[in-house]
Coordinates of C-alpha atoms in Angstrom, one line a residue:
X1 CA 0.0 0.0 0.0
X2 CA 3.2 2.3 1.1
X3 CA 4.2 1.6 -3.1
X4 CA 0.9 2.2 -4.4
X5 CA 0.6 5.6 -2.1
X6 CA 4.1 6.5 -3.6
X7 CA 3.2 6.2 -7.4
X8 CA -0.2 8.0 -6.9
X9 CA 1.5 10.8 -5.4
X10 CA 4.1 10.8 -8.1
X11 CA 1.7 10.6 -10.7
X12 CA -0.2 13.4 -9.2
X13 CA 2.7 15.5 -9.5
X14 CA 3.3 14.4 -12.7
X15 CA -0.5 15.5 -14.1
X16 CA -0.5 18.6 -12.2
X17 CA 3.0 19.5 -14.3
X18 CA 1.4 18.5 -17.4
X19 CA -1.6 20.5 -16.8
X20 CA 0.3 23.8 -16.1
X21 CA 1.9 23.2 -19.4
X22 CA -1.1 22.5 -21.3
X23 CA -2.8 25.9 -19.7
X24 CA 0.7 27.8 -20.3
X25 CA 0.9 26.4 -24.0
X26 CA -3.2 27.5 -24.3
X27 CA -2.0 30.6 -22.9
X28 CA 0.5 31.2 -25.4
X29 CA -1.7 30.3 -28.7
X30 CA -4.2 32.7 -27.6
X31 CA -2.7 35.5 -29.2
X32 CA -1.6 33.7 -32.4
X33 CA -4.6 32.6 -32.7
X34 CA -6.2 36.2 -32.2
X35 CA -3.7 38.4 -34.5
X36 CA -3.5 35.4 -36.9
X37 CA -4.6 36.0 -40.7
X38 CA -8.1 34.3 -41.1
X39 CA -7.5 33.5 -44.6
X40 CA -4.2 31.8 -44.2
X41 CA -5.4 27.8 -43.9
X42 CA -2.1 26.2 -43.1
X43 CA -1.2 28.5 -40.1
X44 CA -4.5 27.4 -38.6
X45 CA -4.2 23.7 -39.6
X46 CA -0.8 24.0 -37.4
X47 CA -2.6 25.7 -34.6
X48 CA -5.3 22.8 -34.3
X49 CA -3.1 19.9 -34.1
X50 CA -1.2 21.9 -31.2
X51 CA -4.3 22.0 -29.3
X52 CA -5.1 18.2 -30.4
X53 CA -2.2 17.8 -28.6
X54 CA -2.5 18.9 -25.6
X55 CA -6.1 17.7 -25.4
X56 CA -4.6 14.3 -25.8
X57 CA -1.8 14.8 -22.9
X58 CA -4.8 15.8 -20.4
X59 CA -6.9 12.9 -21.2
X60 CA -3.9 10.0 -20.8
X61 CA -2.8 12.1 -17.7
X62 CA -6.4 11.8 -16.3
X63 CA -6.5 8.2 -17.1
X64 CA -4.0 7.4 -15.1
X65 CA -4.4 8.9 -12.1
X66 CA -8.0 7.2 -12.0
X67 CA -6.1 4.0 -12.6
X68 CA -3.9 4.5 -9.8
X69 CA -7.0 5.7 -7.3
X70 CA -8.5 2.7 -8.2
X71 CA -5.0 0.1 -7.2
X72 CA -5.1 2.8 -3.7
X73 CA -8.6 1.4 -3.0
X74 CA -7.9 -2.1 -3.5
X75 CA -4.7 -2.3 -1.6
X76 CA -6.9 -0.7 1.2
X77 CA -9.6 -3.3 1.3
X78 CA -6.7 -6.0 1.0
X79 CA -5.3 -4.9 4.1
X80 CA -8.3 -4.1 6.2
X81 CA -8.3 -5.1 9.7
X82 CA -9.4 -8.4 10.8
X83 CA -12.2 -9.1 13.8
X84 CA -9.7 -10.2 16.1
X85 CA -7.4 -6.8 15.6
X86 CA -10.5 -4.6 15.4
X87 CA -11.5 -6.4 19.0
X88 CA -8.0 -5.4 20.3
X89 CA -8.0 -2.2 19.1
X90 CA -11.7 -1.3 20.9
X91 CA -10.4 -3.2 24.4
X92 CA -6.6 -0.6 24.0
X93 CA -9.0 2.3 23.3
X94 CA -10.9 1.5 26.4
X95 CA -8.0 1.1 28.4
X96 CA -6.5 4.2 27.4
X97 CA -9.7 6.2 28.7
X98 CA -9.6 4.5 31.9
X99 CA -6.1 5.5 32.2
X100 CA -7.0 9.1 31.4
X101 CA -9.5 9.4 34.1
X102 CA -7.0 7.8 36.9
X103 CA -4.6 10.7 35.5
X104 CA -7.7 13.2 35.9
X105 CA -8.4 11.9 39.2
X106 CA -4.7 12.7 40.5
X107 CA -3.9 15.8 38.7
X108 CA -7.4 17.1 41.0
X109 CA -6.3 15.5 43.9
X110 CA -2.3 17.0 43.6
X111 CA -2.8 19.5 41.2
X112 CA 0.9 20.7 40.1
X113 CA 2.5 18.8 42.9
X114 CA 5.2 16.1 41.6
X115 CA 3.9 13.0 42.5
X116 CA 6.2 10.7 45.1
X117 CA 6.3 6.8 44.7
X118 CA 6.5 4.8 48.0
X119 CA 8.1 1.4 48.7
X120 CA 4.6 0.5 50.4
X121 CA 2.7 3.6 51.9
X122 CA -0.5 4.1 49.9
X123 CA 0.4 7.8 49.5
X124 CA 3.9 9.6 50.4
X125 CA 4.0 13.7 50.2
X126 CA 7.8 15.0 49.8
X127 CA 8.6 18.3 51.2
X128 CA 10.9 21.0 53.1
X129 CA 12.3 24.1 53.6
X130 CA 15.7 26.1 53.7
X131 CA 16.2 29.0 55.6
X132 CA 19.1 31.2 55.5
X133 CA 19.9 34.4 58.0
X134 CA 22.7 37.3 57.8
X135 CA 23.1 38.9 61.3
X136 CA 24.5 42.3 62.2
X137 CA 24.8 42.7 65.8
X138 CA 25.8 45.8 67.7
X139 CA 26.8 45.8 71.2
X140 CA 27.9 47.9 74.1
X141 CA 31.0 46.8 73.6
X142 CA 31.3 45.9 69.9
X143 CA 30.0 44.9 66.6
X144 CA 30.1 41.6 64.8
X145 CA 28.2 40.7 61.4
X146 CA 28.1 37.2 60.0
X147 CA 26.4 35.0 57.8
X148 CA 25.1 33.0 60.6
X149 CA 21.7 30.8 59.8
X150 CA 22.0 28.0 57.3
X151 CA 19.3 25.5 57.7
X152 CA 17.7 22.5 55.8
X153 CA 14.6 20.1 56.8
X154 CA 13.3 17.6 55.1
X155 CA 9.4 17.0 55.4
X156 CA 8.4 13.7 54.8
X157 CA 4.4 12.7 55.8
X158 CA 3.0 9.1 54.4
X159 CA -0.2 7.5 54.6
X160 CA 0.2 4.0 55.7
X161 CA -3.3 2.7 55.0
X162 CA -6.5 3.5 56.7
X163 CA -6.4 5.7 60.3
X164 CA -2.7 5.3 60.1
X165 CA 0.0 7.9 58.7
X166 CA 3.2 9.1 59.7
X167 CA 5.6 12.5 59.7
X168 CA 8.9 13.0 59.7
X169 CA 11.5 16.3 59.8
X170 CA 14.5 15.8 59.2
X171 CA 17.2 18.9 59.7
X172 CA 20.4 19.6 58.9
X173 CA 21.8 22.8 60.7
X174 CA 24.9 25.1 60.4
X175 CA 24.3 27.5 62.6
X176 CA 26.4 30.2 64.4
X177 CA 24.5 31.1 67.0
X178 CA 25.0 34.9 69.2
X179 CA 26.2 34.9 71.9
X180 CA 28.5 37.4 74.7
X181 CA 31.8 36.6 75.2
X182 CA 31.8 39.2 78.9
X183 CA 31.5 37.5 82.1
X184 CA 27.9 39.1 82.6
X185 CA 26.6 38.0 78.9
X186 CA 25.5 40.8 78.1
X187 CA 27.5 43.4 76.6
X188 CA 30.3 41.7 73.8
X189 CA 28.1 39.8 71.3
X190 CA 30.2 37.6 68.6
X191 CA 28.7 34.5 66.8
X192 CA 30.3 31.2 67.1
X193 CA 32.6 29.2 65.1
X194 CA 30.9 26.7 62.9
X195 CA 33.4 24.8 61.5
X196 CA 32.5 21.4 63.1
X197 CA 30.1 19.2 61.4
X198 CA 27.0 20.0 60.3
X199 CA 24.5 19.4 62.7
X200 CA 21.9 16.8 62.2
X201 CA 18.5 16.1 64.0
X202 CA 15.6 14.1 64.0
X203 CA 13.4 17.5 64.8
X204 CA 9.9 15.3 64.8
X205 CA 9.0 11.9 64.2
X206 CA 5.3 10.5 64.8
X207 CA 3.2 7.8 63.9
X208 CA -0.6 8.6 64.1
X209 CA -3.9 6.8 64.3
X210 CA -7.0 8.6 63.9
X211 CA -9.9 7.9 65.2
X212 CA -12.1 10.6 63.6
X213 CA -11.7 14.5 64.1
X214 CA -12.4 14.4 67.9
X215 CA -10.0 11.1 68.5
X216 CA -6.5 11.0 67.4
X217 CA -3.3 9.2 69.0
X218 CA 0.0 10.6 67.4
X219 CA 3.2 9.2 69.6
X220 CA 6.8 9.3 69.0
X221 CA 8.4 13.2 68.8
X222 CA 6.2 16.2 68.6
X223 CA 5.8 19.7 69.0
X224 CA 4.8 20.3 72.4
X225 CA 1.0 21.7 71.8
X226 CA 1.2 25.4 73.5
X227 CA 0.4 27.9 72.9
X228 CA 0.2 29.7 69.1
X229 CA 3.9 30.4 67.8
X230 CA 5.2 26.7 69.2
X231 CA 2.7 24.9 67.7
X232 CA 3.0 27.0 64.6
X233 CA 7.0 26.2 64.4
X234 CA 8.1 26.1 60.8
X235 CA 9.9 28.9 59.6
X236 CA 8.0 29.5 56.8
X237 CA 5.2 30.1 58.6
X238 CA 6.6 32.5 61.2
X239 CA 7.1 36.0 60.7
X240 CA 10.4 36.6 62.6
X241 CA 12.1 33.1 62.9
X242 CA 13.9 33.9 66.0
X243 CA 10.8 32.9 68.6
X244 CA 9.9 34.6 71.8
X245 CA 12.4 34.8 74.2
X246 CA 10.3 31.8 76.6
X247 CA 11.2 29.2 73.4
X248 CA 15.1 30.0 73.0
X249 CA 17.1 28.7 73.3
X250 CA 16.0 26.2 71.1
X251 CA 15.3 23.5 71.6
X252 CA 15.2 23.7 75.3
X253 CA 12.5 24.4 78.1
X254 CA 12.9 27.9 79.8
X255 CA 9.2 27.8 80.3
X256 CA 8.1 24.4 78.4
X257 CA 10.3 22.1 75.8
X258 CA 10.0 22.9 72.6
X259 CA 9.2 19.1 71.9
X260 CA 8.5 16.3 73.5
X261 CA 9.0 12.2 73.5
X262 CA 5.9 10.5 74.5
X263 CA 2.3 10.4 73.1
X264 CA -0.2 12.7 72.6
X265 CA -4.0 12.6 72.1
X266 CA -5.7 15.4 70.3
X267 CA -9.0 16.4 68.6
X268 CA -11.4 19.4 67.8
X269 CA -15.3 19.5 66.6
X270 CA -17.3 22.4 65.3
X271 CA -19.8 23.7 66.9
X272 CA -21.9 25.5 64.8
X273 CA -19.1 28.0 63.1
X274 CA -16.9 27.8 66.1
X275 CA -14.3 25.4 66.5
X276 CA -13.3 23.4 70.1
X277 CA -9.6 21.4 70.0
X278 CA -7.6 20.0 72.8
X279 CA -4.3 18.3 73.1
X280 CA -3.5 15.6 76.0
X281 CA 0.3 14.3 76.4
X282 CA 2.7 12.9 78.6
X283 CA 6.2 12.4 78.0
X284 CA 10.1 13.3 78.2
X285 CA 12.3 15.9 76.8
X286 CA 15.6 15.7 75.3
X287 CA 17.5 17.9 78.3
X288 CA 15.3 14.5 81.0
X289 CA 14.8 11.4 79.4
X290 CA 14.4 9.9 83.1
X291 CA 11.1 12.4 84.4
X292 CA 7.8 12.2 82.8
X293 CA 6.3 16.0 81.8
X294 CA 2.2 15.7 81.5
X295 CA 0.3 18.7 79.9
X296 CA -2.2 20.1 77.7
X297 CA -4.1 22.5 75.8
X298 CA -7.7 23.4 75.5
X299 CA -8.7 26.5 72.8
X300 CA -11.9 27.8 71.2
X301 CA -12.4 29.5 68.5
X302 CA -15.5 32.1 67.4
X303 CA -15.4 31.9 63.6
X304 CA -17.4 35.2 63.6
X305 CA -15.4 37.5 65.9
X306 CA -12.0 35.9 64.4
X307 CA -10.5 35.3 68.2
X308 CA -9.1 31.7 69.8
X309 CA -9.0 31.7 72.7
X310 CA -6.1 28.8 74.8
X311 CA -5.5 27.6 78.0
X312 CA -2.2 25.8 78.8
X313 CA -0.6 23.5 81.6
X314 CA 1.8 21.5 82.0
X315 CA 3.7 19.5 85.0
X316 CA 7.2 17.7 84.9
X317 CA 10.8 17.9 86.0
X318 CA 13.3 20.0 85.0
X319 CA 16.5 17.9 85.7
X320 CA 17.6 13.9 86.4
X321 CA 20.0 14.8 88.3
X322 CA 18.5 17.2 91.1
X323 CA 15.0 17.7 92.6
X324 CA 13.6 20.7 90.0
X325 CA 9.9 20.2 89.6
X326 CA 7.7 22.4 88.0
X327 CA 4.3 23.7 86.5
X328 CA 3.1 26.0 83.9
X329 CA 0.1 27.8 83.9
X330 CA -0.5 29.9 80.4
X331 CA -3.2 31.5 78.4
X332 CA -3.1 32.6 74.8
X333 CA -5.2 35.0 72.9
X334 CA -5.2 35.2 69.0
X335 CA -7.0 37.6 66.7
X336 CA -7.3 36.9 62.9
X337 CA -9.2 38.6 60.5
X338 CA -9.4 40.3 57.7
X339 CA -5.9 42.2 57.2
X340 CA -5.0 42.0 61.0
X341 CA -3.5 39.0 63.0
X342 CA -3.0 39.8 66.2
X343 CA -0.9 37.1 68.7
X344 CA -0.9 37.3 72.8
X345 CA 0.8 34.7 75.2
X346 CA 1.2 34.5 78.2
X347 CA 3.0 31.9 81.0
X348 CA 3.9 31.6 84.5
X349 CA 5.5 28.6 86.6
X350 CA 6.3 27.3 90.2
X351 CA 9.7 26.0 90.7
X352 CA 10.3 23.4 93.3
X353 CA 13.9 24.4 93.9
X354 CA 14.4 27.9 91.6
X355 CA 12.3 31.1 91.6
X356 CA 9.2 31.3 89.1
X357 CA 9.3 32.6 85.8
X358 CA 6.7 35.0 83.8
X359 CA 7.2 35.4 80.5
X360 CA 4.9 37.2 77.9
X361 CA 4.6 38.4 74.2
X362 CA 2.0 40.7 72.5
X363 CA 2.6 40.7 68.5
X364 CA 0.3 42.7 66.0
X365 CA 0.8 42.0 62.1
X366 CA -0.8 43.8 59.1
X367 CA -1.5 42.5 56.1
X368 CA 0.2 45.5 53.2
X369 CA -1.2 43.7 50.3
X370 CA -1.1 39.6 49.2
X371 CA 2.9 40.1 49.4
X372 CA 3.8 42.3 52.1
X373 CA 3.2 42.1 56.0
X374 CA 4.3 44.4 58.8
X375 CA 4.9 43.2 62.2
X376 CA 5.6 44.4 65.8
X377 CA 6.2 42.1 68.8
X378 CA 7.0 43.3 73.0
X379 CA 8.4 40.6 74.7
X380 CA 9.0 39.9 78.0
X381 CA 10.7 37.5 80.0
X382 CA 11.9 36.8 83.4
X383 CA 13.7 33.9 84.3
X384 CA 13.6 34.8 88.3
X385 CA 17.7 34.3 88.5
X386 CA 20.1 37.4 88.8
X387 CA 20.1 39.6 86.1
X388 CA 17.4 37.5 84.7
X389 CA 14.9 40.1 83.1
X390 CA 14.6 41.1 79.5
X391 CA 12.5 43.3 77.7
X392 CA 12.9 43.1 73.4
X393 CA 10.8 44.8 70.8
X394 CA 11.1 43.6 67.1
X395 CA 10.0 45.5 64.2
X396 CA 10.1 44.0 60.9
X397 CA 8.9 44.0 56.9
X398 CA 8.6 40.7 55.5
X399 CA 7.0 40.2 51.8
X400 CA 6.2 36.6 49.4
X401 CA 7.3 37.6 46.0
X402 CA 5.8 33.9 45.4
X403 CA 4.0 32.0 48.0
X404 CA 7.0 29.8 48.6
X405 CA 9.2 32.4 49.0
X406 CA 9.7 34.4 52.7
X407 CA 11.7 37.3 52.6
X408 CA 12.6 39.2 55.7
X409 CA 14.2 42.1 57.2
X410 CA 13.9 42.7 60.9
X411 CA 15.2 45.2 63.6
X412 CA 15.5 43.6 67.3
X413 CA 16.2 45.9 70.1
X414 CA 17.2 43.6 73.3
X415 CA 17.1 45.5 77.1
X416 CA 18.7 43.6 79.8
X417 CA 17.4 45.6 82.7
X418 CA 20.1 46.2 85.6
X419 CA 19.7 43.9 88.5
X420 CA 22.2 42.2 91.1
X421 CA 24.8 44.3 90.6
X422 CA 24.9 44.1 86.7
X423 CA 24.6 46.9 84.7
X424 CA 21.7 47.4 82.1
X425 CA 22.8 46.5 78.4
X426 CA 21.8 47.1 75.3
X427 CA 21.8 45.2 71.9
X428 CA 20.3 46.2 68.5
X429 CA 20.1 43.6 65.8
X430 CA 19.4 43.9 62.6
X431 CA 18.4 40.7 60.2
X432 CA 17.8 39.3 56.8
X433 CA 16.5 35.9 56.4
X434 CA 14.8 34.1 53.7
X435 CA 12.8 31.1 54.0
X436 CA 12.5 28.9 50.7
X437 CA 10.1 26.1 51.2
X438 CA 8.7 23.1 48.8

């Protein structure tokens, strides 16, 4: 059929050239024939045969390519499809819609997500962050700079069939962290060498089973559920990465751990528009792997009004090694609606064998535009020891040039008020950071 398709089409060409000649040769008689003598026989004897001619070349040419139409058409029925190919054909053309409507189904479920295969969770999501910082940090005594922030977690979550799933971070850290190099730590800021290895940690690791909405079990590492900015956690989320002064250092437990080792049950349920959660757990922090810390969280939230409001509480020991008890008493407002988010917390304890603490932060944010968000926080916190009070007030501009892009630049004013004998000290720090997150 390939043969009989070539010859057609060079017999095609073939008539088309000979039918541009004939028209070009009509075209060039036409004015012999019009200026020629009418009485002069043998000029138009000569003129008809040329035109006999041509009329002749025409007719063999279209003789020939109806011929040829004619062999196309037989070699087509020759090679027509039998039953058993048609059959398969109809079952592949089946198959291939069913295959386009599992494609449909997961480009609605992921949209423009990559899509993860897993060795034998049902579904696996792949993600992270990197978050970078550049420091500039002037003291009483003197100035450093550095480039002092690089971090990267990896955010792993899997469904392992049904009510079960799992999470995982994963972080690597290079950090330099500041610090004072004067015996009061207060007043000659420098950042640390980071020359050693890079730092890695299993930041969270849980395995969950839910229930429904008002029953779920998640135990292994977790965030320890206080509060608004702890539980919120990810640097791409925050709007100044360097927490209030009750969570640093981090991870530690100035007022609570950052995280905890244990289990910890946890729910909500709407009522009406408004929203009830709580959070149950009991477990161990990295600094007391020996003393088991119980606490938890109840909030509500008035969908209307845009305010949650949390109480907190938690009970442990600080230390293995000496008798340091505790207990936390906290509250937390939060305010979000419209252009405004506005974030409250506040905490108090009762040491067995220290002095309490208080500790307290008040942060407004307003919404510029769908890029750009400016932010104030006053925090305060008192860590009942000498020369343990300090006041800080950030100001900062952060914008999303694309939603997975956090761009920063912050001003940090930190007040160590005078107490004990140590003098009052003052450092101003100015910050860029940028979050990148997939």
């Amino acid at each position: 059929m390939i043969h009989a398709q070539s010859r057609f089409k060079a017999a095609g060409t073939n008539a088309r050239r000979f039918m541009q000649g004939a028209a070009i040769a009509a075209l060039l008689l036409a004015p012999s024939i019009a200026f020629a003598d009418g009485n002069t026989d043998e000029q138009m004897a000569q003129m008809q045969r040329k035109l006999d001619e041509a009329m002749a070349a025409i007719q063999a040419l279209s003789g020939t390519v109806t011929a040829l139409q004619s062999e196309l058409a037989s070699q087509k029925q020759h090679t027509a499809k039998p039953a058993a190919n048609t059959e398969m054909m109809a079952e592949l053309d089946e198959r291939v819609e069913e295959l386009e409507d599992v494609v449909d189904t997961i480009d609605s479920r992921v949209g423009s997500r990559a899509v993860a295969n897993a060795f034998d969770a049902k579904k696996l999501d792949i993600g992270g962050f990197v978050d970078i910082a550049t420091t500039l940090a002037i003291g009483e005594d003197k100035t450093e700079a550095s480039f002092n922030r690089e971090v990267f977690e990896l955010l792993i979550k899997a469904d392992l069939g049904q009510s079960w799933d799992l999470f995982v971070a994963q972080a690597f850290i290079r950090n330099a962290p500041l610090v004072f190099s004067d015996p009061d730590g207060r007043r000659s800021p420098f950042f640390s060498n980071n020359n050693s290895p890079v730092v890695t940690d299993t930041v969270i690791a849980w395995a969950q089973y839910s229930k429904n909405d008002m029953f779920n079990v998640q135990f292994g590492r977790y965030i320890t559920p206080h509060g608004i900015i702890n539980i919120e956690h990810f640097p791409a989320n925050l709007l100044d990465p360097e927490q209030p002064q009750f969570l640093r250092p981090f991870p530690a437990q100035t007022i609570f751990a950052n995280f905890t080792d244990g289990v910890n049950v946890h729910g909500s349920k709407y009522i009406g528009n408004n929203k009830f959660s709580y959070n149950a757990y009991a477990g161990t922090w990295a600094g007391n792997s020996t003393n088991l810390n119980v606490g938890g969280r109840l909030a509500y939230s008035f969908a209307d009004s845009g305010l949650t409001f949390g109480l907190n509480g938690t009970y442990g020991d600080r230390s293995s090694t000496t008798d340091a008890s505790f207990g936390v008493l906290g509250a937390d407002v939060l305010f979000k609606k419209g252009r405004w988010t506005w974030k409250n917390e506040v905490y108090v304890t009762d040491e067995e064998n220290a002095p309490g603490k208080t500790a307290f932060y008040t942060m407004p944010a307003y919404k510029l535009n769908d890029k750009w968000t400016a932010f104030y926080r006053f925090d305060y916190l008192d860590t009942g020891g000498p020369g343990g009070e300090s006041i800080e007030n950030a100001a900062g501009l952060t914008v999303r040039p694309v939603p997975n892009v956090h761009l920063r630049g912050i001003y940090r004013w930190h007040h160590d008020t005078a107490d004990a004998g140590i003098p009052a000290a003052d450092t101003h720090v100015f910050q860029l950071s940028t979050t990148f997150n997939f």
